[in-house]
mmCIF file of N, CA, C and O in Angstrom:
data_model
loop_
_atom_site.group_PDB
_atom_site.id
_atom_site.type_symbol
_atom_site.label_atom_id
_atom_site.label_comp_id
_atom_site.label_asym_id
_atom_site.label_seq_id
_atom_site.Cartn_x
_atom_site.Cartn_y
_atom_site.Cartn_z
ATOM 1 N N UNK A 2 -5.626 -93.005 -14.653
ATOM 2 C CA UNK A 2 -4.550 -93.950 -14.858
ATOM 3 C C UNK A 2 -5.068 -95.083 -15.725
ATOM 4 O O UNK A 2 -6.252 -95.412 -15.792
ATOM 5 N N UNK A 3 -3.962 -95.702 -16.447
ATOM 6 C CA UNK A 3 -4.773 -96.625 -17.492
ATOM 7 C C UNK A 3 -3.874 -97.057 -17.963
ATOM 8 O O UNK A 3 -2.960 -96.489 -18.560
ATOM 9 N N UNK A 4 -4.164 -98.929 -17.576
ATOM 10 C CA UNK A 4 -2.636 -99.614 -17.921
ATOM 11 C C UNK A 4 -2.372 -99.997 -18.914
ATOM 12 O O UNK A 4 -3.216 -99.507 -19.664
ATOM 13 N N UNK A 5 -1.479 -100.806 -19.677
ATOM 14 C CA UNK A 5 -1.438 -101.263 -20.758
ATOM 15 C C UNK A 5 -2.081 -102.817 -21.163
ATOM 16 O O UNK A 5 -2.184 -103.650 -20.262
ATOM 17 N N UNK A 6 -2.418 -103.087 -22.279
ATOM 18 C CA UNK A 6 -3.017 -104.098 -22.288
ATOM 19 C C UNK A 6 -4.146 -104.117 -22.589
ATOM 20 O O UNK A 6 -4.711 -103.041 -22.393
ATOM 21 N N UNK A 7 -5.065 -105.305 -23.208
ATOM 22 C CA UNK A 7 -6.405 -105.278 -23.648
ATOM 23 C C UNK A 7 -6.965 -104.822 -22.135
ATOM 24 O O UNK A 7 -6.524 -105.143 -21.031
ATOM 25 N N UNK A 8 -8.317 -103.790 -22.547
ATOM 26 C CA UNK A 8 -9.316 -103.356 -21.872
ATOM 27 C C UNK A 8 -8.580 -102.062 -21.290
ATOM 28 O O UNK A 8 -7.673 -101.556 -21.950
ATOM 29 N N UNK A 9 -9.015 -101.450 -19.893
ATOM 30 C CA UNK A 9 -8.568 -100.826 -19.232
ATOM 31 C C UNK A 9 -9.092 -100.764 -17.967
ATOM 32 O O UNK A 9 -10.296 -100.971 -17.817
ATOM 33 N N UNK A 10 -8.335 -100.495 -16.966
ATOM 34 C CA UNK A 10 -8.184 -100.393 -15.593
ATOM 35 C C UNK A 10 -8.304 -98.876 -14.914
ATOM 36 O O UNK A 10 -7.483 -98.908 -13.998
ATOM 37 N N UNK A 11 -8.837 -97.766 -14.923
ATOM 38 C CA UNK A 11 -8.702 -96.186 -15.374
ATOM 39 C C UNK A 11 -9.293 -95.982 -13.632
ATOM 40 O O UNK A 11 -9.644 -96.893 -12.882
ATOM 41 N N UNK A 12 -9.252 -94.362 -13.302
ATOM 42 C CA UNK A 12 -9.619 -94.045 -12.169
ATOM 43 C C UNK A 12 -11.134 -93.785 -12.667
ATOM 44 O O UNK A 12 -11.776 -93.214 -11.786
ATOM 45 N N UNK A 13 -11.608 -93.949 -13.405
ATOM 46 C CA UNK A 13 -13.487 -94.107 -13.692
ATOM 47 C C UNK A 13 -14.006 -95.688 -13.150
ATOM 48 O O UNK A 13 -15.189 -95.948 -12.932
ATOM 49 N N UNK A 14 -12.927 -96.626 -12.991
ATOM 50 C CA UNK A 14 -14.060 -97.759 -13.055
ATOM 51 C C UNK A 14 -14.736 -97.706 -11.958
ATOM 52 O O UNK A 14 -14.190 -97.310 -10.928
ATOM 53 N N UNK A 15 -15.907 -98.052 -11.977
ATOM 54 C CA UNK A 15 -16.911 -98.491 -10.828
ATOM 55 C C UNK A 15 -17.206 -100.159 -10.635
ATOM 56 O O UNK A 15 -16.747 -101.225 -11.046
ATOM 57 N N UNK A 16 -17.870 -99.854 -10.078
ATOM 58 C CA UNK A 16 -18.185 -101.619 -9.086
ATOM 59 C C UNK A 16 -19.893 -101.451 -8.987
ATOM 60 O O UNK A 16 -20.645 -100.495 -8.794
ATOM 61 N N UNK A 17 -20.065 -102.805 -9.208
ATOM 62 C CA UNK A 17 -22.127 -102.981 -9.137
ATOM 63 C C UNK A 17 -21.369 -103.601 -7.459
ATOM 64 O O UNK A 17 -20.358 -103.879 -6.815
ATOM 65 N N UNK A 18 -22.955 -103.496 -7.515
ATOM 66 C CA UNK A 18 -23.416 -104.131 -5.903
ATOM 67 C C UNK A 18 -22.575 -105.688 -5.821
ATOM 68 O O UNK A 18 -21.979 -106.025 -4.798
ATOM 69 N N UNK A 19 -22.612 -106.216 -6.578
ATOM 70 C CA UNK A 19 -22.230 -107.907 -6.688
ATOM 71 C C UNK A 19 -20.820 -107.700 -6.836
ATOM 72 O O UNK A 19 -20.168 -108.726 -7.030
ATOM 73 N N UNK A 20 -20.144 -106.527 -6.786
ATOM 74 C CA UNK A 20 -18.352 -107.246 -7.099
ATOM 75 C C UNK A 20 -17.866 -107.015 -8.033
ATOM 76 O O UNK A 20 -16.641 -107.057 -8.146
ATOM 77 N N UNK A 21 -18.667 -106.699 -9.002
ATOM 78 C CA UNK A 21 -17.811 -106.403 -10.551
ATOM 79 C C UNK A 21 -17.480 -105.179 -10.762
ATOM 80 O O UNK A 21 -18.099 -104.116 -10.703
ATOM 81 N N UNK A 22 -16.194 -105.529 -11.072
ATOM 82 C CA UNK A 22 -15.410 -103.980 -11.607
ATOM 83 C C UNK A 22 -15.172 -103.595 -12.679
ATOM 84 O O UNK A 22 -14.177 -103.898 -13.337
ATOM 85 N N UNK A 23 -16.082 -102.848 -13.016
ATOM 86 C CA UNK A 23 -15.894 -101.860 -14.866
ATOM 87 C C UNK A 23 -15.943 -100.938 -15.103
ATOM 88 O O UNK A 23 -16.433 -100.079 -14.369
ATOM 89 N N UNK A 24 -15.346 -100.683 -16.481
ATOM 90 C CA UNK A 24 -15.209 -99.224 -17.021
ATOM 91 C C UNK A 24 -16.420 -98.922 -17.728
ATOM 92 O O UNK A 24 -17.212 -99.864 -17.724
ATOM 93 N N UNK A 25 -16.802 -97.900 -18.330
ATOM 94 C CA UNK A 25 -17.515 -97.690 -19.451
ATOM 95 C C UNK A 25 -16.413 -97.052 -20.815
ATOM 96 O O UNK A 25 -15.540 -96.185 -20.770
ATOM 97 N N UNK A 26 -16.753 -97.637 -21.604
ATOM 98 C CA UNK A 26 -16.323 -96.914 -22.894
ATOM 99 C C UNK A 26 -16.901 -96.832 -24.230
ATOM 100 O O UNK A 26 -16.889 -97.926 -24.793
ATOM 101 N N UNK A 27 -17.387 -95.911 -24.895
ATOM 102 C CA UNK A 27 -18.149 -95.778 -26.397
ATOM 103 C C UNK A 27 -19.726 -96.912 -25.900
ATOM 104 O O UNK A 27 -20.204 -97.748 -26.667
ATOM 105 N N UNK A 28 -20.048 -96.737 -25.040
ATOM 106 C CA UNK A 28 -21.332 -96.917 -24.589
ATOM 107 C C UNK A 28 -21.288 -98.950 -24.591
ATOM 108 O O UNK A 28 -22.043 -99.729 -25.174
ATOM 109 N N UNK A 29 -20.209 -99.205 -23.782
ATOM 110 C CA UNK A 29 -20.131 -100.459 -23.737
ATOM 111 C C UNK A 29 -19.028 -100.895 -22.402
ATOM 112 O O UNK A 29 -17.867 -100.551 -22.183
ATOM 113 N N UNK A 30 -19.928 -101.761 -21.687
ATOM 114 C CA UNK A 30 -19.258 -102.246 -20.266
ATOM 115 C C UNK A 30 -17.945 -103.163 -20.484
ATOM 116 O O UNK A 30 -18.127 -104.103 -21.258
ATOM 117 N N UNK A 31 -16.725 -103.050 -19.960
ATOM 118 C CA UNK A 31 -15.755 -103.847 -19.708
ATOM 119 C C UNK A 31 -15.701 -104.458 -18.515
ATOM 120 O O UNK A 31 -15.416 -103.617 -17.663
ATOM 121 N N UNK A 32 -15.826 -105.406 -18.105
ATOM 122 C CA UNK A 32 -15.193 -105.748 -16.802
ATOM 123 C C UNK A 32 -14.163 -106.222 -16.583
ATOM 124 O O UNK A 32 -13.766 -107.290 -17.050
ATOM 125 N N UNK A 33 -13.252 -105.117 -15.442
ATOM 126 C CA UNK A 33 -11.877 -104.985 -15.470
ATOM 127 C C UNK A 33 -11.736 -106.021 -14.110
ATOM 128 O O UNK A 33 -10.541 -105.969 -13.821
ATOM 129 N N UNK A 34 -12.298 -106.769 -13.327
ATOM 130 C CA UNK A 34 -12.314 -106.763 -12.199
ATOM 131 C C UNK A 34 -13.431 -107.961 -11.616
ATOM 132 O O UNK A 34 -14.469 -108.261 -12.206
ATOM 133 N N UNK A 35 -12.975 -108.544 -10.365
ATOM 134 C CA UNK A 35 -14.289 -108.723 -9.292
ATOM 135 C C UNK A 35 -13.793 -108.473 -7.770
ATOM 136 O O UNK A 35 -12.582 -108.541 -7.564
ATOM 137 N N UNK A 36 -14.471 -108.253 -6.937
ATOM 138 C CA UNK A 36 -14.272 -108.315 -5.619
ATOM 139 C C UNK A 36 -14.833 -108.826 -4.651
ATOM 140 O O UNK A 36 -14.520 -108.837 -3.461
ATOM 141 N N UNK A 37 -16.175 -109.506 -5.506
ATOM 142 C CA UNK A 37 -16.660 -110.566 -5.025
ATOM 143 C C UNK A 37 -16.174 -111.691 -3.990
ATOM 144 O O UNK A 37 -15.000 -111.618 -3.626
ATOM 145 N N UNK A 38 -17.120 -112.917 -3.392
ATOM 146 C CA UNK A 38 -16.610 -113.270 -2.764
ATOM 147 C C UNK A 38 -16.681 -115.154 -2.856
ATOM 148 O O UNK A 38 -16.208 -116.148 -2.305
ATOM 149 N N UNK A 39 -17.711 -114.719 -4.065
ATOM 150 C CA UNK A 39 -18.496 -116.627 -4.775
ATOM 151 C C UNK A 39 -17.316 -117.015 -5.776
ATOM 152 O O UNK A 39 -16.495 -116.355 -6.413
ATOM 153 N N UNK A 40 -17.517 -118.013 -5.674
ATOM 154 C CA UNK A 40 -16.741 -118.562 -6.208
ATOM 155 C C UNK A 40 -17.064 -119.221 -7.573
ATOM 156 O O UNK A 40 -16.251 -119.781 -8.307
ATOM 157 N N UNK A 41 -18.895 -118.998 -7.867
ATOM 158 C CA UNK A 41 -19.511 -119.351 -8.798
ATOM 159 C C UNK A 41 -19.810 -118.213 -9.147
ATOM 160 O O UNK A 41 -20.199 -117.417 -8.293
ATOM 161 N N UNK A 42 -19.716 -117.870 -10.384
ATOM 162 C CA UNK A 42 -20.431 -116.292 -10.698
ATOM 163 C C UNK A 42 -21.345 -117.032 -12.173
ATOM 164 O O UNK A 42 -21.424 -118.082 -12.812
ATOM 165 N N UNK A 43 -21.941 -115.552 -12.118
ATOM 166 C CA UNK A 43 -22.870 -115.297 -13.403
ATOM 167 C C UNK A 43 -22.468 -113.752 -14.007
ATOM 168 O O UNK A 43 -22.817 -112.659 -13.561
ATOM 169 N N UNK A 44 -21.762 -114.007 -14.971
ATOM 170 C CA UNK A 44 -21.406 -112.627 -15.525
ATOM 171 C C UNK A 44 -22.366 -111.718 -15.654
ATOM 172 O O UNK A 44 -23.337 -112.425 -15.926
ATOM 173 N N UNK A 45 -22.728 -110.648 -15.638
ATOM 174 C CA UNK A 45 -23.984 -109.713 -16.586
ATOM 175 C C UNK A 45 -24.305 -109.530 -17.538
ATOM 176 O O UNK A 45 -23.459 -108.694 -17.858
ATOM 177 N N UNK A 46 -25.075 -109.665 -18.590
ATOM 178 C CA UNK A 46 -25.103 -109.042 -20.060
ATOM 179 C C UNK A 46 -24.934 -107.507 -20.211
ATOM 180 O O UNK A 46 -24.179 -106.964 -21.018
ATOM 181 N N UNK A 47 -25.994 -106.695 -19.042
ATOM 182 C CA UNK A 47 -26.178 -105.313 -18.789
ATOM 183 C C UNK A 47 -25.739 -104.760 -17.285
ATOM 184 O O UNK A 47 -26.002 -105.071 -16.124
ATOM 185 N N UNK A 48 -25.009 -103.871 -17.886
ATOM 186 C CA UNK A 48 -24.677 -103.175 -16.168
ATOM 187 C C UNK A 48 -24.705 -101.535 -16.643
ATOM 188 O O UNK A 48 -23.879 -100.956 -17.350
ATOM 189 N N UNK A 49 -25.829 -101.036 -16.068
ATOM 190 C CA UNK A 49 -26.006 -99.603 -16.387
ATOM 191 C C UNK A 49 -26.843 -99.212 -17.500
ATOM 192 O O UNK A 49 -26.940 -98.024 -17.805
ATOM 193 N N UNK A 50 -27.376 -100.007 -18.048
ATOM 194 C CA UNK A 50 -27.917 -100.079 -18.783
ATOM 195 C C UNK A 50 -27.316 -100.136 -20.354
ATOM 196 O O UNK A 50 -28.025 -99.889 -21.330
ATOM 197 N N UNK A 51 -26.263 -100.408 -20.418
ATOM 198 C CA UNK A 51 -25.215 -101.095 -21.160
ATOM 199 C C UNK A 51 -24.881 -102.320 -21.121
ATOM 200 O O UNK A 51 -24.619 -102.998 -20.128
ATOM 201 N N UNK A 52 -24.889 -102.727 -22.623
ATOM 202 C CA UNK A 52 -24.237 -103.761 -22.641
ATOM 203 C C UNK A 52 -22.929 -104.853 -22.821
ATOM 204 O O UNK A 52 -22.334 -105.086 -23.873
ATOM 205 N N UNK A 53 -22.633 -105.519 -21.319
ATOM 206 C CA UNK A 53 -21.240 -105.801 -21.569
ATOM 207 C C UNK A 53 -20.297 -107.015 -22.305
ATOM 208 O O UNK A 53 -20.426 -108.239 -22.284
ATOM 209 N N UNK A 54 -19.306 -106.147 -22.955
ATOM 210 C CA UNK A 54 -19.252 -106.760 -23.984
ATOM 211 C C UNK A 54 -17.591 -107.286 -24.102
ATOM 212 O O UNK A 54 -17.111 -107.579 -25.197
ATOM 213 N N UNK A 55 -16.894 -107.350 -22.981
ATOM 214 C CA UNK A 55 -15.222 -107.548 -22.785
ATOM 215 C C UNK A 55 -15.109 -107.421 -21.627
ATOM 216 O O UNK A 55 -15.546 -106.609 -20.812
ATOM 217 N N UNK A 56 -14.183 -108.700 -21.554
ATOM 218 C CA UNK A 56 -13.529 -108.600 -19.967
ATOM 219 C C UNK A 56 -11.949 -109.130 -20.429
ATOM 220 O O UNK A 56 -11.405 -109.990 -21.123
ATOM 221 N N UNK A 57 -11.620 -107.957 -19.513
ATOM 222 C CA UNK A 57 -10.365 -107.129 -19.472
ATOM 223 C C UNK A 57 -9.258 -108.769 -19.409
ATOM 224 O O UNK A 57 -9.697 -109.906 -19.237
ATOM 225 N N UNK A 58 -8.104 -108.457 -19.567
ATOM 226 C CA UNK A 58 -6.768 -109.458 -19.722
ATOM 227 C C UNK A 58 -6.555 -109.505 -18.072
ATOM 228 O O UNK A 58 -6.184 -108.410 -17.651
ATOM 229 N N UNK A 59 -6.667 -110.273 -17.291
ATOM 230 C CA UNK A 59 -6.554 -110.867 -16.002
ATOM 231 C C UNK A 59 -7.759 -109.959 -14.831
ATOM 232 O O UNK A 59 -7.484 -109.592 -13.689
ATOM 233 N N UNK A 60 -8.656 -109.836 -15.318
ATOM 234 C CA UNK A 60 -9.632 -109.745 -14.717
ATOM 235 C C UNK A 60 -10.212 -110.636 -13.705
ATOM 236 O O UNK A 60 -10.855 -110.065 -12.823
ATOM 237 N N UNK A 61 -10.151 -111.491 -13.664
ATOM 238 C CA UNK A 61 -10.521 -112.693 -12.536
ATOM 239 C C UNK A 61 -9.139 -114.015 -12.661
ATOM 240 O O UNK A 61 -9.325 -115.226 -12.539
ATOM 241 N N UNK A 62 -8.120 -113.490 -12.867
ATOM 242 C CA UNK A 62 -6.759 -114.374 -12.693
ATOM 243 C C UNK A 62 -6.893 -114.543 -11.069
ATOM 244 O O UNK A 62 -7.006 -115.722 -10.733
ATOM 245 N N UNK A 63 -6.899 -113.892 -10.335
ATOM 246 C CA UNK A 63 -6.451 -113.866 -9.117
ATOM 247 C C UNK A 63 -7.658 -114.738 -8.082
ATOM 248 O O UNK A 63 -7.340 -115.272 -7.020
ATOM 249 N N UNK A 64 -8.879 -114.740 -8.572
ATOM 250 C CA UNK A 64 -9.808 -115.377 -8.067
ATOM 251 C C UNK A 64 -9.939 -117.080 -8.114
ATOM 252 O O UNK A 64 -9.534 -117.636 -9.134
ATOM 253 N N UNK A 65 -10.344 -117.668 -7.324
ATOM 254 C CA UNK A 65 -10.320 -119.044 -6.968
ATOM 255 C C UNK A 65 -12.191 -119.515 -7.441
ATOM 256 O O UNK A 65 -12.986 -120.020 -6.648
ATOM 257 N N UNK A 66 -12.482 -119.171 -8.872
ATOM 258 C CA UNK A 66 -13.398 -119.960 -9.667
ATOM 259 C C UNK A 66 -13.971 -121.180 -9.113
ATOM 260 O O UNK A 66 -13.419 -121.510 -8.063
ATOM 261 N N UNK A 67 -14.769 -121.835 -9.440
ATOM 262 C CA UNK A 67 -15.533 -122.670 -9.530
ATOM 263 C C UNK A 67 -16.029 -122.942 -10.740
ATOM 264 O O UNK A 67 -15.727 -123.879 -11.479
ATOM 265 N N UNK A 68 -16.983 -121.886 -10.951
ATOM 266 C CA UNK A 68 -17.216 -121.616 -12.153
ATOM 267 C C UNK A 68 -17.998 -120.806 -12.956
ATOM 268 O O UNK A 68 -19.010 -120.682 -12.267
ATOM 269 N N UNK A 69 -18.159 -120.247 -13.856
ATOM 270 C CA UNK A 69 -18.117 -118.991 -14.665
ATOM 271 C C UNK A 69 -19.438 -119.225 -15.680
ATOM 272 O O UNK A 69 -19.343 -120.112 -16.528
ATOM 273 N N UNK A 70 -20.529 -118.520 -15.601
ATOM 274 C CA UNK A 70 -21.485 -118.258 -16.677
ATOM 275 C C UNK A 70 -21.047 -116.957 -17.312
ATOM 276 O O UNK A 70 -20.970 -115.871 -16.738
ATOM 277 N N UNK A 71 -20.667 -117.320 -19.055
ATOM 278 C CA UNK A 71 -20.562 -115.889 -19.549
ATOM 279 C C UNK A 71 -21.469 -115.579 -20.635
ATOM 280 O O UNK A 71 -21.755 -116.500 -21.400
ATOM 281 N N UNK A 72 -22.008 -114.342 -20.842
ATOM 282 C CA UNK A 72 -23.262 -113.839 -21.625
ATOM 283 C C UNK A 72 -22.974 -114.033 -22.866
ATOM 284 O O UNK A 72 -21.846 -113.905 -23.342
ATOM 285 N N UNK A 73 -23.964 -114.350 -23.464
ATOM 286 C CA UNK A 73 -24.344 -113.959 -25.247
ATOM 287 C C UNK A 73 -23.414 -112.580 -25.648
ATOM 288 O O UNK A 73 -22.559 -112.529 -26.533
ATOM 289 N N UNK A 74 -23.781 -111.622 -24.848
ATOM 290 C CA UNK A 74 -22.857 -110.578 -24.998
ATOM 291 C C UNK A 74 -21.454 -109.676 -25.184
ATOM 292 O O UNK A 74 -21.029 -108.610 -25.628
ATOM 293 N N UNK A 75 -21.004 -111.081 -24.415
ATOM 294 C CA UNK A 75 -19.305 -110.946 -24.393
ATOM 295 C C UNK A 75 -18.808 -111.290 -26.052
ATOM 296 O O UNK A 75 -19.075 -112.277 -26.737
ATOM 297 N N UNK A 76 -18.075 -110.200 -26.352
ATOM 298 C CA UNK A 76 -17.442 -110.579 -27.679
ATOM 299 C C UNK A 76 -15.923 -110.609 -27.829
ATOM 300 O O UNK A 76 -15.389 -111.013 -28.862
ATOM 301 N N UNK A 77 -15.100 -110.077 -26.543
ATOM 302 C CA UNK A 77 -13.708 -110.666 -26.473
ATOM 303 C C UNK A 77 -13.478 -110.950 -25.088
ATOM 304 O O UNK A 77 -13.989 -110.223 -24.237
ATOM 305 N N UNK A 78 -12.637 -112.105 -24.712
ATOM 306 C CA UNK A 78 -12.098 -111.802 -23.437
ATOM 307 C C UNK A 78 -10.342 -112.285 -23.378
ATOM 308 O O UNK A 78 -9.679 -113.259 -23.735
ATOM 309 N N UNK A 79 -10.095 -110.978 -22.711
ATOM 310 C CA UNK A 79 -8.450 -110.721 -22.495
ATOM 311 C C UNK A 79 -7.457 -111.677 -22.030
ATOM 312 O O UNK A 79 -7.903 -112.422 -21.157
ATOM 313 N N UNK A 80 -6.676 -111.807 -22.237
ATOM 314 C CA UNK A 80 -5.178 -113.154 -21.788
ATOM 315 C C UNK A 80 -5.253 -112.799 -20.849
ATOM 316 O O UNK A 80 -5.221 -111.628 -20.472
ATOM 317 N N UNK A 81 -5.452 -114.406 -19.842
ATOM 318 C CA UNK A 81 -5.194 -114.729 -18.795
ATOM 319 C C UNK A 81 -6.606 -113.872 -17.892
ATOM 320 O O UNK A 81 -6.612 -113.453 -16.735
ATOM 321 N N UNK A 82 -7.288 -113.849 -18.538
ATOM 322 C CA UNK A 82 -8.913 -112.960 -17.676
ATOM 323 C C UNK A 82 -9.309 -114.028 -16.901
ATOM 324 O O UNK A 82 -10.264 -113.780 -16.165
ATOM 325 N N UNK A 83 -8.739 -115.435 -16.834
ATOM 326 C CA UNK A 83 -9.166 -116.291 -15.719
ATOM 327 C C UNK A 83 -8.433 -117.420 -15.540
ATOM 328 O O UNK A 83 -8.714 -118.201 -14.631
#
């Protein structure tokens, strides 16, 4: 399944140990997601040994932030991803 909109949301994404929810695609991490429970995060540069490089259009809308470290790595992030 795979919604519309920057990034994607698909029945492949997985979750790291810490909460984050991503896809892989063309050898590059999205994070579609958290399920975390901090309210301070530190994004990843690498998850899987990929590097991530987009987070998805309301990816952390729903979460109650504090506040957000994001990587050198990130090169777009989606409407309303926070």
């Amino acid at each position: 399944m795979t919604l519309s909109g920057f990034g994607s949301i698909s029945a492949n994404a997985a979750e790291t140990p810490k909460g984050y929810v991503y896809t892989i695609a063309d050898n590059k991490v999205t994070i579609t997601g958290y399920k975390g429970s901090k309210s301070r995060i530190i994004i990843p540069d690498i998850i899987d040994g990929l590097p991530v490089t987009d987070i998805a259009a309301s990816a952390f809308y729903y979460k109650s932030l504090a506040g957000v470290v994001i990587p050198a790595s990130i090169q777009s992030i989606g409407n309303s991803a926070f």
